[in-house]
Amino acid sequence: MGCAASVHASDSSQCKDPKHKDYDNTIRAVTEQSRKESEEPPQKQPEKKELRFGPVKLLQEISRVLLVFPVEDGQSEAFLWACRKGGFACSIANSLENAMDTLDKRKHHIVVIDMRLAVYSIGEQIVRKIRSRPSLASVVTLAVCPAIPRWCEEPSVRPYLDMGFNRRFLENHDRGACLNEIVMMDSGEVSTGLKLSVANTLFQLLEESRDSFDITDIDGICSYVNPSFEKLAGFKSVDMVGKSTDTLLNEEKTGQGLIETMQRCKAEGKVWEGVVVHNRKGQEPISVEMKVMPVFDAEGNNLPSHFVTCRLELNPTVCRSCLNKNQYNSTTRRMSNGRVRTESSNTSINSISVNNNSRRLSKQVDAPIIKIITMLRSIQDTGSQQLPAQLIENVMAMLRSSELYNPGSNSLTEDPEALGFMDGLMEGRGTRPSVTGDTILSHRESTAAFNNTSLMQSLPTLIKENLTKREEWDYDIFELERLSSHRPLFYLGFDILVEFGILNNFKVEETTLRNWLGLIESSYRSSNTYHNSTHAADVLQASACFCRSQCMENFLDPTDFLALLIASICHDIDHPGRTNAFLCNVGHELAIMYNDSAVLESHHSAVTFKVTCQSAEQKNVNIFKNLEPENFKMIRKSIISMILATDMTQHFEHYNKFLAVNLKCSSTEEGEEGMAQLPVTQENKSLILRMAIKCADISNPSRKISLARAWAHRIVLEYRDQIAEEKSRKLPVSLPSFDDIPRSQVFFVHLFARDLLTAYYEFLEFGHLTDQLNETSEYWDSFNEENPYPHALTLSTSSTST
């Protein structure tokens, strides 16, 4: 946007030149034209007009104009007439307060401010107020300045630019001049602002993209890199912007001929695609599929102004094979769409190989996403207009994979040496250790097994009676909290773990189990109103209810159950009562340790095994000590996976993976609806376990209303403490809606809980829980201004029936 003085032919100081021979005729013509225009009806603009920004189609609404004139005079009337004549919506303000109030109530695109001498200071205050608000950043401001006598030198516009104005208009009461000024701003600065907002949206898309993108000028100087580029190259944005990206290419391993071909395509303004070897900061080079796309200022321009480059990392075999320069003879071919692609004579997306053996292995370790890209690209290159049915089926099968970006190993089972190599590099992606025979005795122990323990024989009668109801979904955990003097996790944990056979399956002594449960419960912070041991016990009880379903018993084995129950017990251990966002915003040591990613969940996982396996104070607490190393490794991996799954930032990813895996299994061959046909694979088992702990963790809305209400009070109390601290420390308030109990629950149920819980309950065939979820949801939905929430916010230790 520029700032320029408006020059108009109708300026009286210019027209009254005695040397102007046609002065009288000019005056008469202008007067007649103005009279005709004033008699014509106002122009009726369409509600929105179409703009083009590259391939993007934009619809620009009618501009709204705010006239800020403390005193009405001929100038304000001229601008008012111009707005009405041009079909622009117009508002009028006569003071600072009135102007800002108008801008707050309704979006305006243009603000015309009177900056003539009498009101100069007020106008300056208004424009500075506008520029101080990010929400008004796109507003175009026009300063109306006093007319300049013809014998005076033209003053600088710099003071107006410094204040924040976009344009300057010299006082001129001619209505046509005012109309022209408004039209020029609407077609210029306002339209440009709309295009810039779209550009910001596109950059936001690049910021969130998993693919690596960078933007360079015609000389290869970098202007922008996205976060995925930083991960791929190892260089931060500050390291790259303003420097050449050509240094990222490993000339020795890529080959000078390939680089020259790429540079030639760039000079000719053509798209180039090929595989290159990419340098990384402090790491070994990697093989990258690279696509360079020219960007042109205008259609028909043969010289690009910038280049956008997309980089996709290939599997490690590609990088190793590129080391043999004799095998990397580049060839160039023109694709059907006119683009240029450069490859080695032995290269494809799947493999660049030194010999037949490496070619076979490279094809086998491709991730599903690479295979999908390869399949689709083969269709694109052949120019086929129809996709084969078998290819569509293969692509859909791969897209249903829950590890779309991880390489599979099924095809490697025929080569034990290769499988062992891959397993060693990827830490345990090989065959799962056997858990049959003496290692695992049973899914669940009889009730007598628990009754015969010394703990059960010494329990108070009221706690014994309470624990007999533990298999009921509406089990009152708050009653056990009260009866056990805030030790519900110890008693319920012992009961459920013994029920599911931990004493026999893990070969653990009763004393060790009791010591471990006591140590784990003491590691929860009792000062937290929600994330304490009672919440852990509640999640444990929900997980146990899931494990008792026939579907789960058919699908999982005893070690899966025990891993789920242990993860439920420990999933929030040592929770500080603050969210991940809070810890990141304050620069907490945990956020720094875990790089702002799944901070609390990583901490809970680490503390679980630190307390269990490395406790110096109590040696007899390790419940895993008698497991075989391979079995412990497998169970530890499963527990960590489940605890990390409780990170809400991964909520929709887990939910959509669960849906994708079950799409093909939603009905049997006979057409019966249900989820019973889900294949029993290790990948699916892991997904089911992650879903189980996620659903148990957020199952409160599917409890009976009295329990759901008690949990809602507790979470709101805890988050209110965080909100208060955030405000006192001038931090961003991360949970503003939690001030309102019903509103926060409505948001949580509708945005997170309902879809996830409904899908999982259908899988378990727990239709009654879906009914309870809907009932509780309707309960929270019923409150509004006319029907306010009647319950005081208190920390209750028991629930009351509704």
CSV table of C-alpha atoms in Angstrom, one decimal, residues 171-410:
chain,number,residue,atom,x,y,z
A,171,GLU,CA,-9.1,19.3,1.1
A,172,ASN,CA,-11.3,19.4,-2.0
A,173,HIS,CA,-15.1,19.8,-1.8
A,174,ASP,CA,-15.6,18.5,-5.3
A,175,ARG,CA,-17.9,15.4,-4.9
A,176,GLY,CA,-16.4,13.7,-7.9
A,177,ALA,CA,-12.9,13.9,-6.5
A,178,CYS,CA,-14.1,12.4,-3.2
A,179,LEU,CA,-15.9,9.6,-5.1
A,180,ASN,CA,-12.7,8.9,-7.1
A,181,GLU,CA,-10.6,8.7,-4.0
A,182,ILE,CA,-13.0,6.1,-2.3
A,183,VAL,CA,-13.1,4.0,-5.5
A,184,MET,CA,-9.4,4.0,-5.9
A,185,MET,CA,-8.9,2.8,-2.2
A,186,ASP,CA,-11.6,0.1,-2.7
A,187,SER,CA,-9.9,-1.2,-5.8
A,188,GLY,CA,-6.4,-0.8,-4.5
A,189,GLU,CA,-5.6,-1.1,-0.9
A,190,VAL,CA,-8.8,-2.9,0.2
A,191,SER,CA,-8.5,-5.5,-2.5
A,192,THR,CA,-4.8,-5.9,-1.8
A,193,GLY,CA,-5.5,-6.4,1.9
A,194,LEU,CA,-7.9,-9.2,1.1
A,195,LYS,CA,-5.3,-10.9,-1.1
A,196,LEU,CA,-2.8,-10.6,1.7
A,197,SER,CA,-5.2,-12.2,4.2
A,198,VAL,CA,-5.4,-15.2,1.8
A,199,ALA,CA,-1.6,-15.3,1.5
A,200,ASN,CA,-1.5,-15.5,5.3
A,201,THR,CA,-3.9,-18.4,5.2
A,202,LEU,CA,-1.7,-20.2,2.6
A,203,PHE,CA,1.3,-19.7,4.8
A,204,GLN,CA,-0.6,-21.1,7.8
A,205,LEU,CA,-1.3,-24.2,5.6
A,206,LEU,CA,2.4,-24.5,4.9
A,207,GLU,CA,3.2,-24.1,8.6
A,208,GLU,CA,1.0,-27.1,9.4
A,209,SER,CA,2.1,-29.2,6.4
A,210,ARG,CA,4.0,-32.5,7.1
A,211,ASP,CA,5.8,-32.0,3.8
A,212,SER,CA,8.9,-29.8,3.6
A,213,PHE,CA,8.5,-26.5,1.7
A,214,ASP,CA,10.9,-23.6,1.1
A,215,ILE,CA,10.5,-20.4,-1.0
A,216,THR,CA,13.5,-18.8,-2.8
A,217,ASP,CA,14.0,-16.0,-5.2
A,218,ILE,CA,15.4,-16.4,-8.7
A,219,ASP,CA,19.0,-16.3,-7.3
A,220,GLY,CA,18.2,-19.2,-4.9
A,221,ILE,CA,18.2,-17.0,-1.8
A,222,CYS,CA,15.8,-18.4,0.7
A,223,SER,CA,12.8,-16.3,1.8
A,224,TYR,CA,10.9,-18.9,3.9
A,225,VAL,CA,11.1,-22.4,5.2
A,226,ASN,CA,8.3,-24.3,7.1
A,227,PRO,CA,8.8,-26.3,10.3
A,228,SER,CA,8.8,-29.6,8.3
A,229,PHE,CA,11.8,-28.3,6.4
A,230,GLU,CA,13.6,-27.6,9.7
A,231,LYS,CA,13.0,-31.2,10.8
A,232,LEU,CA,14.2,-32.6,7.5
A,233,ALA,CA,17.3,-30.4,7.0
A,234,GLY,CA,18.2,-29.8,10.6
A,235,PHE,CA,18.6,-26.1,9.9
A,236,LYS,CA,16.4,-23.5,11.7
A,237,SER,CA,14.6,-20.8,9.8
A,238,VAL,CA,17.1,-18.2,11.0
A,239,ASP,CA,19.9,-20.3,9.6
A,240,MET,CA,18.4,-20.4,6.1
A,241,VAL,CA,16.5,-17.2,5.4
A,242,GLY,CA,18.6,-14.8,3.4
A,243,LYS,CA,21.0,-17.6,2.4
A,244,SER,CA,21.2,-19.9,-0.7
A,245,THR,CA,19.5,-23.3,-0.5
A,246,ASP,CA,21.9,-24.6,-3.2
A,247,THR,CA,24.3,-25.5,-0.4
A,248,LEU,CA,21.9,-28.2,0.8
A,249,LEU,CA,22.6,-30.3,-2.3
A,250,ASN,CA,25.4,-32.8,-1.9
A,251,GLU,CA,27.1,-32.3,-5.2
A,252,GLU,CA,29.4,-35.3,-4.9
A,253,LYS,CA,26.7,-37.8,-4.3
A,254,THR,CA,23.9,-36.2,-6.3
A,255,GLY,CA,26.0,-35.7,-9.5
A,256,GLN,CA,26.9,-32.5,-11.3
A,257,GLY,CA,24.8,-33.5,-14.4
A,258,LEU,CA,21.6,-33.7,-12.3
A,259,ILE,CA,22.2,-30.4,-10.7
A,260,GLU,CA,22.9,-28.7,-14.0
A,261,THR,CA,19.6,-30.2,-15.4
A,262,MET,CA,17.7,-28.8,-12.5
A,263,GLN,CA,19.3,-25.3,-12.9
A,264,ARG,CA,18.5,-25.3,-16.6
A,265,CYS,CA,14.8,-26.1,-15.9
A,266,LYS,CA,14.6,-23.3,-13.3
A,267,ALA,CA,16.1,-20.8,-15.8
A,268,GLU,CA,13.5,-21.9,-18.3
A,269,GLY,CA,10.7,-21.5,-15.8
A,270,LYS,CA,9.7,-25.2,-15.8
A,271,VAL,CA,8.7,-27.6,-13.0
A,272,TRP,CA,11.5,-30.0,-12.1
A,273,GLU,CA,11.2,-33.2,-10.2
A,274,GLY,CA,14.0,-35.7,-9.2
A,275,VAL,CA,15.8,-37.5,-6.5
A,276,VAL,CA,18.8,-35.8,-4.9
A,277,VAL,CA,21.1,-36.3,-1.9
A,278,HIS,CA,20.4,-33.7,0.7
A,279,ASN,CA,22.9,-32.4,3.3
A,280,ARG,CA,21.7,-32.1,6.9
A,281,LYS,CA,23.1,-30.2,9.8
A,282,GLY,CA,25.3,-32.5,12.0
A,283,GLN,CA,23.9,-35.7,10.4
A,284,GLU,CA,24.5,-38.0,7.5
A,285,PRO,CA,23.1,-37.0,4.1
A,286,ILE,CA,19.6,-38.3,3.1
A,287,SER,CA,18.0,-39.1,-0.1
A,288,VAL,CA,15.1,-36.7,-1.0
A,289,GLU,CA,12.6,-36.5,-3.7
A,290,MET,CA,12.6,-32.9,-4.7
A,291,LYS,CA,10.1,-30.9,-6.7
A,292,VAL,CA,10.9,-27.3,-7.8
A,293,MET,CA,7.9,-25.2,-8.9
A,294,PRO,CA,8.3,-21.7,-10.5
A,295,VAL,CA,6.0,-18.9,-9.4
A,296,PHE,CA,5.2,-16.1,-11.9
A,297,ASP,CA,4.1,-12.6,-11.1
A,298,ALA,CA,1.5,-12.5,-13.9
A,299,GLU,CA,0.0,-14.8,-16.5
A,300,GLY,CA,2.1,-14.8,-19.7
A,301,ASN,CA,5.3,-13.8,-17.9
A,302,ASN,CA,8.0,-16.2,-18.9
A,303,LEU,CA,10.4,-15.3,-16.1
A,304,PRO,CA,9.5,-16.6,-12.6
A,305,SER,CA,9.9,-14.3,-9.6
A,306,HIS,CA,10.2,-17.1,-7.0
A,307,PHE,CA,10.5,-20.8,-6.7
A,308,VAL,CA,8.6,-23.1,-4.3
A,309,THR,CA,10.4,-26.4,-3.5
A,310,CYS,CA,8.9,-29.5,-1.9
A,311,ARG,CA,11.2,-32.1,-0.4
A,312,LEU,CA,10.1,-35.6,0.6
A,313,GLU,CA,12.5,-37.9,2.4
A,314,LEU,CA,12.9,-41.4,0.9
A,315,ASN,CA,13.9,-44.6,2.6
A,316,PRO,CA,17.5,-45.1,3.7
A,317,THR,CA,18.2,-47.5,0.8
A,318,VAL,CA,18.0,-44.6,-1.6
A,319,CYS,CA,20.7,-42.7,0.2
A,320,ARG,CA,23.1,-45.7,0.3
A,321,SER,CA,22.6,-46.5,-3.4
A,322,CYS,CA,23.3,-42.9,-4.4
A,323,LEU,CA,26.9,-43.3,-3.1
A,324,ASN,CA,27.7,-45.4,-6.2
A,325,LYS,CA,28.1,-42.7,-8.8
A,326,ASN,CA,28.6,-45.1,-11.6
A,327,GLN,CA,25.1,-46.4,-11.1
A,328,TYR,CA,23.6,-42.9,-11.0
A,329,ASN,CA,23.6,-41.8,-14.6
A,330,SER,CA,20.9,-39.2,-14.8
A,331,THR,CA,18.4,-39.0,-17.6
A,332,THR,CA,15.7,-36.4,-18.3
A,333,ARG,CA,12.2,-37.1,-19.5
A,334,ARG,CA,9.2,-34.9,-20.2
A,335,MET,CA,6.1,-35.9,-18.4
A,336,SER,CA,2.6,-35.9,-19.9
A,337,ASN,CA,1.8,-32.6,-18.2
A,338,GLY,CA,4.8,-30.8,-19.6
A,339,ARG,CA,6.9,-31.0,-16.5
A,340,VAL,CA,10.5,-32.3,-16.4
A,341,ARG,CA,11.6,-35.2,-14.3
A,342,THR,CA,15.2,-36.3,-13.8
A,343,GLU,CA,16.0,-39.8,-12.6
A,344,SER,CA,18.9,-42.2,-12.7
A,345,SER,CA,18.7,-45.0,-15.2
A,346,ASN,CA,18.1,-47.5,-12.4
A,347,THR,CA,15.9,-45.2,-10.2
A,348,SER,CA,12.2,-45.1,-9.2
A,349,ILE,CA,10.4,-43.8,-6.2
A,350,ASN,CA,10.7,-47.2,-4.7
A,351,SER,CA,14.4,-48.0,-5.2
A,352,ILE,CA,17.7,-46.7,-6.3
A,353,SER,CA,19.8,-49.8,-6.0
A,354,VAL,CA,23.4,-51.1,-6.4
A,355,ASN,CA,22.4,-54.7,-7.0
A,356,ASN,CA,19.4,-57.0,-7.2
A,357,ASN,CA,19.4,-57.8,-3.5
A,358,SER,CA,19.3,-54.2,-2.4
A,359,ARG,CA,16.6,-53.5,-4.9
A,360,ARG,CA,14.4,-56.2,-3.5
A,361,LEU,CA,14.8,-55.0,0.1
A,362,SER,CA,14.2,-51.4,-0.7
A,363,LYS,CA,10.9,-52.2,-2.2
A,364,GLN,CA,9.9,-54.2,0.9
A,365,VAL,CA,10.6,-51.5,3.5
A,366,ASP,CA,8.6,-48.7,1.8
A,367,ALA,CA,6.0,-47.1,4.1
A,368,PRO,CA,2.4,-47.4,2.9
A,369,ILE,CA,2.3,-43.7,2.1
A,370,ILE,CA,5.2,-44.1,-0.3
A,371,LYS,CA,3.5,-47.1,-2.0
A,372,ILE,CA,0.3,-45.1,-2.4
A,373,ILE,CA,2.2,-42.2,-4.0
A,374,THR,CA,4.0,-44.6,-6.3
A,375,MET,CA,0.7,-46.2,-7.4
A,376,LEU,CA,-1.0,-42.9,-8.1
A,377,ARG,CA,2.0,-41.5,-9.9
A,378,SER,CA,2.2,-44.5,-12.2
A,379,ILE,CA,-1.3,-43.8,-13.3
A,380,GLN,CA,-0.5,-40.1,-13.7
A,381,ASP,CA,2.5,-40.8,-15.9
A,382,THR,CA,0.6,-43.2,-18.2
A,383,GLY,CA,-2.1,-40.6,-18.7
A,384,SER,CA,-4.8,-43.2,-17.9
A,385,GLN,CA,-8.3,-41.6,-17.4
A,386,GLN,CA,-9.6,-44.6,-15.3
A,387,LEU,CA,-8.2,-46.2,-12.2
A,388,PRO,CA,-8.1,-50.0,-12.1
A,389,ALA,CA,-10.4,-51.4,-9.5
A,390,GLN,CA,-7.6,-53.5,-7.9
A,391,LEU,CA,-5.4,-50.4,-7.5
A,392,ILE,CA,-8.2,-48.5,-5.8
A,393,GLU,CA,-8.7,-51.5,-3.4
A,394,ASN,CA,-5.0,-51.6,-2.7
A,395,VAL,CA,-4.8,-47.9,-2.0
A,396,MET,CA,-7.8,-48.0,0.3
A,397,ALA,CA,-6.3,-51.0,2.2
A,398,MET,CA,-3.1,-49.0,2.8
A,399,LEU,CA,-4.9,-45.8,3.9
A,400,ARG,CA,-6.7,-47.9,6.5
A,401,SER,CA,-3.3,-48.7,8.1
A,402,SER,CA,-2.8,-47.1,11.5
A,403,GLU,CA,0.9,-46.7,10.7
A,404,LEU,CA,0.6,-44.9,7.3
A,405,TYR,CA,4.1,-43.4,7.6
A,406,ASN,CA,5.9,-46.4,9.1
A,407,PRO,CA,7.4,-49.2,6.9
A,408,GLY,CA,5.8,-52.6,7.1
A,409,SER,CA,7.7,-55.8,7.5
A,410,ASN,CA,5.3,-58.5,6.4
